[in-house]
Coordinates of C-alpha atoms in Angstrom, one line a residue:
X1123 CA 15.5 -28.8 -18.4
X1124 CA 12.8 -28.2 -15.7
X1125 CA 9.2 -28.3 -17.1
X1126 CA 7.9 -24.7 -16.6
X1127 CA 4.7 -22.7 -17.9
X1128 CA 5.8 -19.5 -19.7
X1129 CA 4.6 -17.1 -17.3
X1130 CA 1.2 -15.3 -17.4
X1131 CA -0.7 -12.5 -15.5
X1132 CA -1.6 -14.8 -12.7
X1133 CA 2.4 -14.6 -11.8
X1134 CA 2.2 -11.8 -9.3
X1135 CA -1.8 -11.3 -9.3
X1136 CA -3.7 -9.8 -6.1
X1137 CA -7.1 -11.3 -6.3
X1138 CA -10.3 -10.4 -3.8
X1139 CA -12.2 -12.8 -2.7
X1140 CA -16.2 -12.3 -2.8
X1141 CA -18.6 -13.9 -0.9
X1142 CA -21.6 -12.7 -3.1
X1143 CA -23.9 -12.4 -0.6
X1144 CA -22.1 -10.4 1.8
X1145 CA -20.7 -8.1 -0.6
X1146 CA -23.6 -5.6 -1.9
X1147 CA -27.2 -6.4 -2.1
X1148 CA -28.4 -4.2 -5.4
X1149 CA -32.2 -5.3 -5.2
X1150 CA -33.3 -4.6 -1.9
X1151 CA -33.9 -8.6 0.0
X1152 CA -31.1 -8.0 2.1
X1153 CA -28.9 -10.9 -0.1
X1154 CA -25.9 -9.7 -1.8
X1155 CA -26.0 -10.0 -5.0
X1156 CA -25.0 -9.7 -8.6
X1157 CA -26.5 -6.3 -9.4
X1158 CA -24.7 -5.1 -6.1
X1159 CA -21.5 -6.0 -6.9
X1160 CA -21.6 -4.5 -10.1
X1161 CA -22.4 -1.1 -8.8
X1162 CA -19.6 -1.5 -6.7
X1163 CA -17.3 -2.4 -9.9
X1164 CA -15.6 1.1 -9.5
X1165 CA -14.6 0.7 -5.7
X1166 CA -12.6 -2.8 -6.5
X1167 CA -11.0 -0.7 -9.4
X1168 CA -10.1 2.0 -7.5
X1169 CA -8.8 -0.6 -4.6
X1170 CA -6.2 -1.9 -7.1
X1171 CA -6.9 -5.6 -7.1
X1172 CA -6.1 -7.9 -10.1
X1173 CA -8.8 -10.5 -10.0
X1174 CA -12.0 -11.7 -8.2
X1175 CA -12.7 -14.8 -7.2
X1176 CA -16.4 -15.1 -6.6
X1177 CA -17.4 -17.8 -3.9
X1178 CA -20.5 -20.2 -5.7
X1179 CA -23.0 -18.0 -7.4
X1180 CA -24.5 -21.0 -8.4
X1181 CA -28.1 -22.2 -7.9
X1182 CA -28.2 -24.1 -4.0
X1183 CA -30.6 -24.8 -1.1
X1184 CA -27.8 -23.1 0.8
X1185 CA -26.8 -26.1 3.1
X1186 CA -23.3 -25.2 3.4
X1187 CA -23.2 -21.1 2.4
X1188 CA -23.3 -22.4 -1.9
X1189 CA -21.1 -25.5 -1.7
X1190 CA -23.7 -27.4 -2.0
X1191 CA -24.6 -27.0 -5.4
X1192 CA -27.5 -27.6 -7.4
X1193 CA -26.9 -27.0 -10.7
X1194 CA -23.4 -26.1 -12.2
X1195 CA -24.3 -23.9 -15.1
X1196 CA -26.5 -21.6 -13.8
X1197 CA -26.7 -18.8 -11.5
X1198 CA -29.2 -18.6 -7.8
X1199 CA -31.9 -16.5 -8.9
X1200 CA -31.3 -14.6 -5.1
X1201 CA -28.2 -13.5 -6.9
X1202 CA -28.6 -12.6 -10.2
X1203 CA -29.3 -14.7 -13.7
X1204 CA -26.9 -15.9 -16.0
X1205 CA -27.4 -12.9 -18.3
X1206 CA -26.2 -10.7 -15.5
X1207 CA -23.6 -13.1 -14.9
X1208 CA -22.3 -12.5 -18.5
X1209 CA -22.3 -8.7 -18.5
X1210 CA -20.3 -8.9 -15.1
X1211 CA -18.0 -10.7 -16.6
X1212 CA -17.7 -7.9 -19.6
X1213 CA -17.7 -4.9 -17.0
X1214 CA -14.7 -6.4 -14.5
X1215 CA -12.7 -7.0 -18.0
X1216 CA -13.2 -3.4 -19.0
X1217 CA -11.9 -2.2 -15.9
X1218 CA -8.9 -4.6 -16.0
X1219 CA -10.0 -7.2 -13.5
X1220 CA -9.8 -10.7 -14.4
X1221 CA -12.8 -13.1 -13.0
X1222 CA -12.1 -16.6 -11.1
X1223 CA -15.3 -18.8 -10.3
X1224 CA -15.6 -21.1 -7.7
X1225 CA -15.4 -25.1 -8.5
X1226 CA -17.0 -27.0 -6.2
X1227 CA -16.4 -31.1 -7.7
X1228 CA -16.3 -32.7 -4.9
X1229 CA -19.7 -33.0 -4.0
X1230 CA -23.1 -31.5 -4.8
X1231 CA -26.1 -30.8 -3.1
X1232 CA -29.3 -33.0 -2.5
X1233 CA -31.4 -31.1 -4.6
X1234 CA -28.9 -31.5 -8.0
X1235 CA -31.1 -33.4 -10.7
X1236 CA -28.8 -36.4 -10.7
X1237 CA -29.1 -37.0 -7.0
X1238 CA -32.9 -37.1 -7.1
X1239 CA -32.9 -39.4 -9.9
X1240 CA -30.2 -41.8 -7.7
X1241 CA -32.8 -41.6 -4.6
X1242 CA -35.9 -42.1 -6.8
X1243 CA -34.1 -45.2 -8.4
X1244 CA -33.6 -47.3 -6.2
X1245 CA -30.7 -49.7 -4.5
X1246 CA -28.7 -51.0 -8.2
X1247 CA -29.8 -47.8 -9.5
X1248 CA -27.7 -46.6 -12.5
X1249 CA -27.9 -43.2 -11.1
X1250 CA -25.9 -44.2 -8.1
X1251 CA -23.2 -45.2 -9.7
X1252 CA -22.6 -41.5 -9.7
X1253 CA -21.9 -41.1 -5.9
X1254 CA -20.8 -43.8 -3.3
X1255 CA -24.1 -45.8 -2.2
X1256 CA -23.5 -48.7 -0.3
X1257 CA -25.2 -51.3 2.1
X1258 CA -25.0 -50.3 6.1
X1259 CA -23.5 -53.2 8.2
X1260 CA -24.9 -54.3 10.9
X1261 CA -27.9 -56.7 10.9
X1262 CA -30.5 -55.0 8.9
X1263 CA -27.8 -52.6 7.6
X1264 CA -28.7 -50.0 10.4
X1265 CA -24.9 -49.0 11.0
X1266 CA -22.9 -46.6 8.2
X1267 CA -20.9 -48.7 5.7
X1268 CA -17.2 -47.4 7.4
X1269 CA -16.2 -45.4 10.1
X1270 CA -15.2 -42.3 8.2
X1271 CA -16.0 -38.7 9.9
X1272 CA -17.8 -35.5 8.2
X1273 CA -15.6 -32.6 8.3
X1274 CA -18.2 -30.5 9.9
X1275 CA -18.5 -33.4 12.7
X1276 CA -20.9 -36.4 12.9
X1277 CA -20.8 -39.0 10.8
X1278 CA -19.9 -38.6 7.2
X1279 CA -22.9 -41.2 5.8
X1280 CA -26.8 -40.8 5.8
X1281 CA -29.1 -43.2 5.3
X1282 CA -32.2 -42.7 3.2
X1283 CA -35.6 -44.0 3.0
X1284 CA -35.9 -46.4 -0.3
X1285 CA -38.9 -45.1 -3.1
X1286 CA -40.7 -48.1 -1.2
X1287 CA -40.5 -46.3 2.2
X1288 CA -38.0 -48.4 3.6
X1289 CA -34.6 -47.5 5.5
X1290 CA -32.0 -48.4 2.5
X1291 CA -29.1 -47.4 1.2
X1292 CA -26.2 -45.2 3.1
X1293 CA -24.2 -42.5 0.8
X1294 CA -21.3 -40.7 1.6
X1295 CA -20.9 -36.8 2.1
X1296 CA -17.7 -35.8 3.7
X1297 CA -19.3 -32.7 4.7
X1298 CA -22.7 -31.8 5.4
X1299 CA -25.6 -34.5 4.6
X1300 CA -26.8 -31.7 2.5
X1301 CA -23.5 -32.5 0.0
X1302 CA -23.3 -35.7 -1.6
X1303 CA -19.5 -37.1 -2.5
X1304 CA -19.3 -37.2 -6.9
X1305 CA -18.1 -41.0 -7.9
X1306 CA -14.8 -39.6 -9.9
X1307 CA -14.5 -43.1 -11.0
X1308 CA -17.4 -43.0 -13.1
X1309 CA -16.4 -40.9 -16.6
X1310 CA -20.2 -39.4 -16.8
X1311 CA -18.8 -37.4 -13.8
X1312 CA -15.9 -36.2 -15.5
X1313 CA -17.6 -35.8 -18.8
X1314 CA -20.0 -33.6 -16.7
X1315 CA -17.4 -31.1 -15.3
X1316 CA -15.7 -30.7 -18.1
X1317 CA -18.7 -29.6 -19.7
X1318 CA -19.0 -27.0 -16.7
X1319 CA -15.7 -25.7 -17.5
X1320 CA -15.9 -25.3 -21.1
X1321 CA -19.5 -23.7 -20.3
X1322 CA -17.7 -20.9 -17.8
X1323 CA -15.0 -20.5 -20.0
X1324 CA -17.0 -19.6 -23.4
X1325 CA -18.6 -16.7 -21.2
X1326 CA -14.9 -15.2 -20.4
X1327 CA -14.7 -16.3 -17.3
X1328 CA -10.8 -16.9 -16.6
X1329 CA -10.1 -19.2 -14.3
X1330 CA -10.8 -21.4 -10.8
X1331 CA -10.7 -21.5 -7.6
X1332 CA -10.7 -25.7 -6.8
X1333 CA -12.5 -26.2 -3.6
X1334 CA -10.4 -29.0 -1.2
X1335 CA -8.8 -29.8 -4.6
X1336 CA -7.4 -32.7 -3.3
X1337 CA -10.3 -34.8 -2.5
X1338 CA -11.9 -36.2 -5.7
X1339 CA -10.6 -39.4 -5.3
X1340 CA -11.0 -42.4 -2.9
X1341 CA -9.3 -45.3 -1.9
X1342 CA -10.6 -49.1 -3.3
X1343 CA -12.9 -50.5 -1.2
X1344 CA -13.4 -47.2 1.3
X1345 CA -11.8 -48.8 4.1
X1346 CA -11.8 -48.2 8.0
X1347 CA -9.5 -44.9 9.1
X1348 CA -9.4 -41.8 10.2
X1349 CA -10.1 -39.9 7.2
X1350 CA -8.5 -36.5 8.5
X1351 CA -6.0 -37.7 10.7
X1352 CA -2.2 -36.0 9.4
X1353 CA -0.6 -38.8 6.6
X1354 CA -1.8 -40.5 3.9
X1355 CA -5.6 -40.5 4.0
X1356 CA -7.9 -42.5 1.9
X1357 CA -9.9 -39.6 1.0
X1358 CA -7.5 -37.6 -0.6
X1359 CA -4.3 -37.5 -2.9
X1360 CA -5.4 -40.8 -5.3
X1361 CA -4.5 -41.3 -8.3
X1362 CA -8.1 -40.4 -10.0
X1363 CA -7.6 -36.6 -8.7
X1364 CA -4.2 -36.4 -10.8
X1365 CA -6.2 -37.5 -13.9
X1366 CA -8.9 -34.7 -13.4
X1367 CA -6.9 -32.4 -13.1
X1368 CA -4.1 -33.1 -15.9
X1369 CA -7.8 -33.4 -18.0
X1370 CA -8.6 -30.0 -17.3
X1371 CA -5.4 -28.5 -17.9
X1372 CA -5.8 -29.9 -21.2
X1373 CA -9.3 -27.7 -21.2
X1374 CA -7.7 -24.5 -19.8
X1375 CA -4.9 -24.8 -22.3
X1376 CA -7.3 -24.6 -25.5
X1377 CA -8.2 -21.0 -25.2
X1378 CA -5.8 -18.4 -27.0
X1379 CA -5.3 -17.2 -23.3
X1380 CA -4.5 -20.2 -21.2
X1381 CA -7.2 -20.0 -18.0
X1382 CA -6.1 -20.2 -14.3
X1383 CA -6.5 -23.5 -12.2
X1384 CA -5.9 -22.7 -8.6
X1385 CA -6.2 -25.3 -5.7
X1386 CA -7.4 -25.0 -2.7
X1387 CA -4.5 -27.5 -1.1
X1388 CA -3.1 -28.2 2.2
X1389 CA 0.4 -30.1 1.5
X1390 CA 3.3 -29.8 3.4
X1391 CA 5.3 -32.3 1.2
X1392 CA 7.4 -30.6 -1.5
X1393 CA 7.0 -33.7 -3.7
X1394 CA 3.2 -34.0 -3.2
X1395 CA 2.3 -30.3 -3.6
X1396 CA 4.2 -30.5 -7.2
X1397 CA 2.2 -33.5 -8.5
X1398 CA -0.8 -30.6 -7.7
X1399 CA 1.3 -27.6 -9.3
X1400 CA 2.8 -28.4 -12.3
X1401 CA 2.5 -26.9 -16.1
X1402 CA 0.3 -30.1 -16.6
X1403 CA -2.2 -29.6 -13.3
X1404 CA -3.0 -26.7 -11.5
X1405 CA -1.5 -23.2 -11.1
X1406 CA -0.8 -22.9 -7.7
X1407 CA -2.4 -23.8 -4.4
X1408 CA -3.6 -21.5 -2.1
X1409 CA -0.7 -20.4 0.8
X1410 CA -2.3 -20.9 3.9
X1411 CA 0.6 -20.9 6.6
X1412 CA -0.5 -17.6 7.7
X1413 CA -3.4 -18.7 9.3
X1414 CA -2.2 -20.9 11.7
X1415 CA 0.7 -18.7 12.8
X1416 CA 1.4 -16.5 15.8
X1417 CA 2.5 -12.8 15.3
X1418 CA 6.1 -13.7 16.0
X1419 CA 9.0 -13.0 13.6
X1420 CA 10.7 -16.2 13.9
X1421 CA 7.6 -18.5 13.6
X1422 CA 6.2 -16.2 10.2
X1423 CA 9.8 -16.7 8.9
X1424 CA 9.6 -20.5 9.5
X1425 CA 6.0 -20.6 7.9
X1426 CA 7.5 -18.9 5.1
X1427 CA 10.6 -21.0 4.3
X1428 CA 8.3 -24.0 5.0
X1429 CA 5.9 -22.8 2.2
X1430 CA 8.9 -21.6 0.1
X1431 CA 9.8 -25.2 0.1
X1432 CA 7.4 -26.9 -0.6
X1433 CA 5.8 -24.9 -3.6
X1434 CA 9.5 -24.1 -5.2
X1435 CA 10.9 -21.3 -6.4
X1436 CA 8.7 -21.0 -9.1
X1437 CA 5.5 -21.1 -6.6
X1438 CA 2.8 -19.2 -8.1
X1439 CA 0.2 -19.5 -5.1
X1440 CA -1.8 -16.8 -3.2
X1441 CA -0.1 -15.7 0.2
X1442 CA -3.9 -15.1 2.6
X1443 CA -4.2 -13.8 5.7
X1444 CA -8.2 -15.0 5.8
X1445 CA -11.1 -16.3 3.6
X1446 CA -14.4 -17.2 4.2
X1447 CA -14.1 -20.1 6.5
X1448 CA -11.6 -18.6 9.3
X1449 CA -11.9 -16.1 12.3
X1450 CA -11.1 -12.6 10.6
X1451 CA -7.4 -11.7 11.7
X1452 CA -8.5 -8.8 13.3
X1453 CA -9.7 -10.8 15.7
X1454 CA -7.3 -13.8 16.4
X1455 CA -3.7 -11.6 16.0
X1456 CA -5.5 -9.8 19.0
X1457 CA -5.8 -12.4 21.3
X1458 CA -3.4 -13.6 23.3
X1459 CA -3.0 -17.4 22.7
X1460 CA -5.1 -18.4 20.0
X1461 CA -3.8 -17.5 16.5
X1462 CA -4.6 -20.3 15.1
X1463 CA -7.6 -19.2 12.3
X1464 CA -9.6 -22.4 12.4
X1465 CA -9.6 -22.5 16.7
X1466 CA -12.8 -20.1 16.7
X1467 CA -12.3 -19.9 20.8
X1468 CA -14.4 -17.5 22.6
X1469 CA -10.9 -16.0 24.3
X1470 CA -11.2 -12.1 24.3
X1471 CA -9.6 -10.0 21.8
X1472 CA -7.8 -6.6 22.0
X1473 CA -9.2 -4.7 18.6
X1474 CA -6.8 -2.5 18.5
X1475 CA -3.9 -4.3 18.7
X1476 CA -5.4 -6.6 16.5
X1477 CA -5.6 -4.0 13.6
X1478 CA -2.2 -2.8 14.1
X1479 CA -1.2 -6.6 13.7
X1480 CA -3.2 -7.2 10.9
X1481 CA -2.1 -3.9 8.9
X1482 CA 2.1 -4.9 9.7
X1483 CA 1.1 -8.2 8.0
X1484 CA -1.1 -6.9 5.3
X1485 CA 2.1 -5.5 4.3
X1486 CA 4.0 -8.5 4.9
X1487 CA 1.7 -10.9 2.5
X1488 CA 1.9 -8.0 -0.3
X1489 CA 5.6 -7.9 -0.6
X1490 CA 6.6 -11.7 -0.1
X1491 CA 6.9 -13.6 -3.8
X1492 CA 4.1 -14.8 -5.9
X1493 CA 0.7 -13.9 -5.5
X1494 CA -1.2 -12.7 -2.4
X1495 CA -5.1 -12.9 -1.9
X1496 CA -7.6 -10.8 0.3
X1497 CA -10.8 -11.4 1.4
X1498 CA -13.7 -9.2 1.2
X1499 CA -13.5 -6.9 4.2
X1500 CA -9.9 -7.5 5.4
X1501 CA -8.8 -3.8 3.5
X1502 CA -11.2 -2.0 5.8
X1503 CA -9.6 -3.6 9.0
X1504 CA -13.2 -5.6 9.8
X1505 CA -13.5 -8.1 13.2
X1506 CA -15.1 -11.0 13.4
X1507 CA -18.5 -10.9 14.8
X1508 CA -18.2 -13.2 18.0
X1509 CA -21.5 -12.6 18.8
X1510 CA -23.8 -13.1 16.4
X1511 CA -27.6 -14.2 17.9
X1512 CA -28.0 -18.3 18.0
X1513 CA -30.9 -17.6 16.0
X1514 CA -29.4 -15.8 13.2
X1515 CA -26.9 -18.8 12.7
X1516 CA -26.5 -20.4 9.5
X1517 CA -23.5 -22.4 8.8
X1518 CA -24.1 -26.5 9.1
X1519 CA -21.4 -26.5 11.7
X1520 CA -23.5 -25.0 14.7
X1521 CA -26.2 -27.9 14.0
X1522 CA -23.8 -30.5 13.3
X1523 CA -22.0 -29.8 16.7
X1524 CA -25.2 -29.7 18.7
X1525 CA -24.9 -26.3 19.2
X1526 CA -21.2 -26.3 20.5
X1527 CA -19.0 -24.7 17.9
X1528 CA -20.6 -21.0 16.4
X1529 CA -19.2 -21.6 13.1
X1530 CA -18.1 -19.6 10.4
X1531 CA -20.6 -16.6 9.9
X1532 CA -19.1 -14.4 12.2
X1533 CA -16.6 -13.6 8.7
X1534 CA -19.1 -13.7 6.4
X1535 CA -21.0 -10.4 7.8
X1536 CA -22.3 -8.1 5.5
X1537 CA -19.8 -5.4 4.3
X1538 CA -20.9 -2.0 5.7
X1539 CA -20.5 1.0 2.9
X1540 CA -21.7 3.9 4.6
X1541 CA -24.1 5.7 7.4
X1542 CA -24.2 5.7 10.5
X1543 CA -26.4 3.0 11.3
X1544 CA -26.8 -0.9 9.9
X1545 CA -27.2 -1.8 6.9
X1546 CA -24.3 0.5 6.7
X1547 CA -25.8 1.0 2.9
X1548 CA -25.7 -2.5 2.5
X1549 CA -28.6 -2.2 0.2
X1550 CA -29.8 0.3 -2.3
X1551 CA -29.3 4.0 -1.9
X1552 CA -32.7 4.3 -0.8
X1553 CA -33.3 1.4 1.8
X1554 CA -32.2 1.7 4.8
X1555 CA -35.2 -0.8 6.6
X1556 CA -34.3 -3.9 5.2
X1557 CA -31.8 -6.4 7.7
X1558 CA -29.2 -8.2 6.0
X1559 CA -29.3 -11.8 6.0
X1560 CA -26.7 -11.8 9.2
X1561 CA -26.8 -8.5 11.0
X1562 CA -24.0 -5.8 11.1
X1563 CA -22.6 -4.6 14.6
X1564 CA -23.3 -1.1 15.1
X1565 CA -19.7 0.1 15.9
X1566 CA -18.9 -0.8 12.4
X1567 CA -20.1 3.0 12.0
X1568 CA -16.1 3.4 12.4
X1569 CA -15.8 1.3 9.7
X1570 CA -17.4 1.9 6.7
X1571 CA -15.7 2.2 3.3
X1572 CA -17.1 5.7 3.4
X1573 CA -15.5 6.6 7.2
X1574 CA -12.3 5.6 5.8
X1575 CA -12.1 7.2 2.1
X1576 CA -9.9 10.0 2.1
X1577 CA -9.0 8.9 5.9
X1578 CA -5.2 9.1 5.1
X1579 CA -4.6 6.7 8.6
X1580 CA -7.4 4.2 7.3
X1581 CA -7.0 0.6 6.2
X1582 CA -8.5 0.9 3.3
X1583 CA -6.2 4.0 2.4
X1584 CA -3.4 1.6 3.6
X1585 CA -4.4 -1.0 1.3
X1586 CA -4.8 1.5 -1.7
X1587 CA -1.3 2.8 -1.1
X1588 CA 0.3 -0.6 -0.9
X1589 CA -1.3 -1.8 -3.8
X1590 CA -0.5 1.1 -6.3
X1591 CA 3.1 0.8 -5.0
X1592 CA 2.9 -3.1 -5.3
X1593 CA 1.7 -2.7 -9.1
X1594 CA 4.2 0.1 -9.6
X1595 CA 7.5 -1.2 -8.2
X1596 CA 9.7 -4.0 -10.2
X1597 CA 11.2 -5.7 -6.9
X1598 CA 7.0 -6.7 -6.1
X1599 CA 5.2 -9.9 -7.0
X1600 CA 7.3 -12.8 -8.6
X1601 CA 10.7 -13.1 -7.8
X1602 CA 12.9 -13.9 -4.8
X1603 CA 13.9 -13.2 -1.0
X1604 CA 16.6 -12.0 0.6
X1605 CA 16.3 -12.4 4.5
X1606 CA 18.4 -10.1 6.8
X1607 CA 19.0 -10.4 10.4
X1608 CA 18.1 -7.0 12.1
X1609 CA 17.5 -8.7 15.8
X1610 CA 15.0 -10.6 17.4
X1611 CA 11.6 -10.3 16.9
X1612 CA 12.0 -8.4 13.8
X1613 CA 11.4 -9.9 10.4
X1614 CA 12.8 -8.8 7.5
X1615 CA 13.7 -9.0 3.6
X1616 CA 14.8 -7.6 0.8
X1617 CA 13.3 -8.2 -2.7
X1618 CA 15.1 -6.9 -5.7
X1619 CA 15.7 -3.2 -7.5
X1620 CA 16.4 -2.1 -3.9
X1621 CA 12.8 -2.8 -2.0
X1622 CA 12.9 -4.4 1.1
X1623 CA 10.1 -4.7 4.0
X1624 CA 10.6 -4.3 7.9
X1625 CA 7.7 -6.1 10.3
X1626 CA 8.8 -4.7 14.2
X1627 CA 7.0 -7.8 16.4
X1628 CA 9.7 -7.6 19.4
X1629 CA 8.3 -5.3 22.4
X1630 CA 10.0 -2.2 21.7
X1631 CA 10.9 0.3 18.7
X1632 CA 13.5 -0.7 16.7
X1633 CA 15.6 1.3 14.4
X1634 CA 15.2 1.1 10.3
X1635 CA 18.2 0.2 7.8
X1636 CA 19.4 2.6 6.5
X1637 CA 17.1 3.5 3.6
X1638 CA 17.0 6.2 0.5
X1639 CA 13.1 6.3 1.1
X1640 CA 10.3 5.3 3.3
X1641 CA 8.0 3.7 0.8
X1642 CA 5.2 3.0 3.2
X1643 CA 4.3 1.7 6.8
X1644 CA 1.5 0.7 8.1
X1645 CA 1.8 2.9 11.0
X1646 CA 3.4 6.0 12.1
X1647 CA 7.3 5.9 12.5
X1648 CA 9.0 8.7 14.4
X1649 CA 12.7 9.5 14.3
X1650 CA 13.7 6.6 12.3
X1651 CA 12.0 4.1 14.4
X1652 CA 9.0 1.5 13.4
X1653 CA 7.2 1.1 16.2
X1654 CA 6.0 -2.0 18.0
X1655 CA 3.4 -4.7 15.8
X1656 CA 4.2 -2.3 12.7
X1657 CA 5.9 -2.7 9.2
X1658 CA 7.6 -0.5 6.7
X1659 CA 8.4 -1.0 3.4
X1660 CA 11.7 0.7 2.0
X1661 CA 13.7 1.8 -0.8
X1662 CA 17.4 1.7 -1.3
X1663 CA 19.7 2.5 -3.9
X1664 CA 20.2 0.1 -6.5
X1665 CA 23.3 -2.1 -6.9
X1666 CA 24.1 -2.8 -10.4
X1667 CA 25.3 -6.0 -10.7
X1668 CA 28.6 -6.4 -12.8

C-alpha cells in the first residue's frame, strides 16, 4: 500500500504570493507594509484566492529584499510589529484565507545575534561552529577555503577582520556576503528552527514556504566543484536536509490541523523529488517548468508530462507562472526568443501580445491538477519594469555583477490601486507625495486595480471569473488529465465531470470541440473559433460511467 497523507485543504489550493513591501504601504513611508495589507484584506477575498504566502516580514538589513534575516521571531518594524502580525493572522482566517510564512534556514544575515557573537569570538570560537568558518589557503590564508561560486556571482566566501584587527577567518554564504550559510550539522541550529516553527505555529500561522529547500546540507570536507553545475552537487540533496525536514514534519503534524510544508525545489528526478514530497517531508515543491518555457503547445505539454512525472500522480505542488525573483510574464511571453524567466535580457517586448499570452496561460496553470500559485500583480496583467533608474536599484545582484545584470526589482514594483498618477494609491487615501521605495511607471494608469474593476475585458475580472469557476466546478484542482489531439499548436485537456480547457498557440483560429457551454476564455471567441495566443475553458455533458 503506497504511503499517502489523507488529503487536506492545501490539495487544490490557489495561494497569492506577497511581497510585503510592494503590496500596500498603510503608514505613509512609501514601504509596504502590514497595516496596508490588511486594509486590502477584502480585495484578496473578493479575488478568490485560498492562501497567502507572505515573502520575509521578518526583522533584516535588507541585503537580499528580507532573505537575509535577522531575527526569526520577530517582525521589521518598517512592516509592522508582531502584534499586528497576530491580528493579520485572525483577519485573513475570518475571511477564509489561510496564511503561509516564509522560511528562510539556509542562511541568515550578518546582523543575526549569533553571527556577531561568531565574529566577536574569535577563530575556535564556539559560536562558529554555527556556520562554516574556515582557514583561507594560500600562504597567509589570503585565498577562499574552496572554489565554490555565490549564486548571485562572485565568490561564495568573505573574509573578515579578526576582534584583533587582523584578516582571519573565511565563511561561507552561497549568496550574498550579507547571508551567512547555517551549520545544519550542529543540533543548536536545528533546535533553533524548530523553535521558530513552533513559535509561527502557536500564532495560527499555517504553513511554509521553504526557501531553496534543498540546500541545508553540505558535503564532508566542502570539496572543490562547481556548486551549481546540473548533477549531484555538494551543496545540495545531503543527507542532513532529509533529517530536517522529516523533524519538522513531526512538528507540523502535532497541531489538531496538520500545517503545510512547501519547498521551494528544483528536481527533475522522480526518485529525488519524492525523498522531498512525501507524508514524512514536505507537501509539495513549488512547479516551476512554466518559467522556462516558450509559448508553444508542444513544449508546455512536455513541461507538463515532465513535471507530472516527476511529482506523481498524487503531486500536490503549486503550478506558477512568476514569483518574486523572475521577469514578469507579461514581459518575456512577449518577446520573441527569450522565454526563459531567469534570462532578464534587454530584447524588446510586445505588451500586448504579451498579455494575451499571459491571460491563455493564466487559464492554463488554473485548470491543470494540484495547486497553482500567483504572484502579487500577475491578476492585473503587470510588465516588468525594464527600466528602472541605476540609482533606484536594490537587489545584491546589480552590485555583485559589477553593474552588468539589472536584477530582480523590475517584478517587485509597487502595486498601483488607483489614480491617475504614481503612487497609483500606493499609500494612504490621503498621500499622494510620498515615492515608493522603487517607482511606478506612469502608464500603469491603465492598470490599476481600480481601472480594471467592473472592466468586464480586464485581467483582474479574468482572474475573478476563473477563480469562482475554479472553486465552483468538481473537474478543478486535484485530480487527473486527459490530453486530446485537436492539431498542432493547440494544447488541450480534459479534466473530469465534463470540463476541459483549449490554449490556441498555432498562427491562426482554430475551431472549439464541440461543447454544451463556453465556461470562460480569456479572450473573445467569434463563431466558434478561439482566436490566436487565447484559451477557453469548456463544458460538456457528463458521461456516467457504468
Amino acid at each position: 500500500m503506497i504511503d499517502q497523507r489523507p488529503a487536506s485543504w492545501w490539495d487544490s489550493a490557489v495561494v497569492y504570493q506577497i511581497y510585503p513591501r510592494s503590496f500596500a504601504d498603510g503608514n505613509g513611508d512609501g514601504i509596504g507594509d502590514l497595516a496596508g495589507f490588511r486594509a486590502r484584506l477584502p480585495y484578496l477575498a473578493e479575488l478568490g484566492v485560498d492562501a497567502v504566502w507572505f515573502t520575509p516580514w521578518y526583522p533584516s538589513p535588507l541585503a537580499d529584499g528580507g532573505y537575509d534575516v535577522a531575527d526569526y521571531r520577530d517582525v521589521d518594524p518598517r512592516i509592522g510589529t508582531l502584534a499586528e502580525a497576530e491580528a493579520l493572522v485572525a483577519e485573513a482566517h475570518r475571511v477564509g484565507l489561510r496564511v503561509l510564512l516564509d522560511l528562510v534556514p539556509n542562511h541568515t544575515s550578518i546582523d543575526h545575534p549569533a553571527f556577531r557573537a561568531a565574529l566577536a569570538g574569535g577563530p575556535g570560537a564556539p559560536e562558529r561552529e554555527l556556520f562554516h568558518f574556515r582557514p583561507g589557503r594560500g600562504a597567509s590564508g589570503e585565498l577562499p577555503p574552496n572554489n565554490w561560486r555565490s549564486c548571485f556571482q562572485g565568490s561564495a566566501w568573505t573574509r573578515v577582520t579578526e576582534p584583533d584587527g587582523t584578516p582571519g577567518e573565511w565563511y561561507l554564504h552561497l549568496f550574498d556576503s550579507g547571508q551567512p550559510d547555517w551549520n545544519w550539522e550542529h543540533p543548536a541550529v536545528r533546535a533553533d528552527f524548530e523553535e521558530t516553527l513552533r513559535f509561527w505555529f502557536d500564532r495560527g500561522v499555517d504553513g511554509f514556504r521553504i526557501d531553496v529547500a534543498d540546500l541545508l546540507g553540505k558535503a564532508d570536507g566542502l570539496p572543490d566543484a562547481d556548486a551549481w553545475a546540473p548533477g549531484p552537487k555538494p551543496i545540495a540533496d545531503q543527507p542532513t536536509v532529509f533529517e530536517v525536514h522529516r523533524a519538522w514534519r513531526r512538528i507540523a503534524d502535532s497541531y489538531p490541523e496538520p500545517k503545510v510544508l512547501v519547498g521551494e525545489l528544483w528536481k527533475d528526478d522522480p526518485e529525488l523529488f519524492r525523498r522531498y514530497v512525501n507524508p514524512h517531508g514536505l507537501d509539495g515543491g513549488f512547479c516551476f517548468a512554466l518559467f522556462t518555457t516558450a509559448p508553444d503547445a508542444s513544449a508546455l505539454r512536455a513541461a507538463v508530462d515532465r513535471t507530472r512525472h516527476v511529482q506523481g500522480p498524487d503531486g500536490h505542488s503549486p503550478w506558477v507562472m512568476g514569483n518574486h525573483d523572475v521577469t514578469r510574464p507579461v514581459t518575456r511571453l512577449g518577446r520573441r526568443v527569450h522565454f526563459d524567466a531567469w534570462n532578464r535580457t534587454e530584447e524588446p517586448s510586445d505588451v500586448e501580445t504579451g498579455t494575451r499570452r499571459a491571460r491563455a496561460l493564466a487559464l492554463l496553470t488554473l485548470a491543470l491538477p494540484g495547486n497553482a500559485g500567483i504572484y502579487q500583480g500577475e491578476e492585473l496583467g503587470l510588465p516588468e519594469v525594464t527600466d528602472l533608474p541605476e540609482h533606484t536599484l536594490q537587489d545584491p545582484v546589480w552590485e555583485r555583477s559589477g553593474h552588468t545584470d539589472r536584477g530582480r526589482d523590475g517584478c517587485r514594483v509597487p502595486l498601483p490601486w488607483e489614480g491617475d498618477a504614481p503612487p497609483f494609491g500606493f499609500g494612504p487615501a490621503d498621500d499622494t507625495a510620498t515615492e515608493p521605495w522603487l517607482p511606478q511607471p506612469p502608464a500603469w494608469k491603465q492598470l490599476t486595480v481600480a481601472a480594471q474593476d467592473g472592466d468586464p475585458d480586464s485581467t483582474l475580472t479574468l482572474y475573478r471569473a476563473a477563480l469562482r469557476l475554479r472553486r465552483a466546478h468538481p473537474g478543478l484542482g486535484a485530480g487527473e488529465l486527459e490530453w486530446l489531439d485537436l492539431g498542432t499548436g493547440v494544447l488541450a485537456f480534459r479534466r473530469s465531470s465534463g470540463f476541459s480547457c483549449v490554449v490556441n498557440l498555432s498562427g491562426e483560429p482554430v475551431e472549439l470541440p464541440s461543447h454544451e457551454s463556453l465556461l470562460l476564455t480569456s479572450g473573445p471567441v467569434a463563431a466558434g473559433r478561439l482566436p490566436v495566443d487565447t484559451a477557453a475553458w469548456l463544458q460538456s455533458p457528463v458521461v456516467e460511467e457504468r
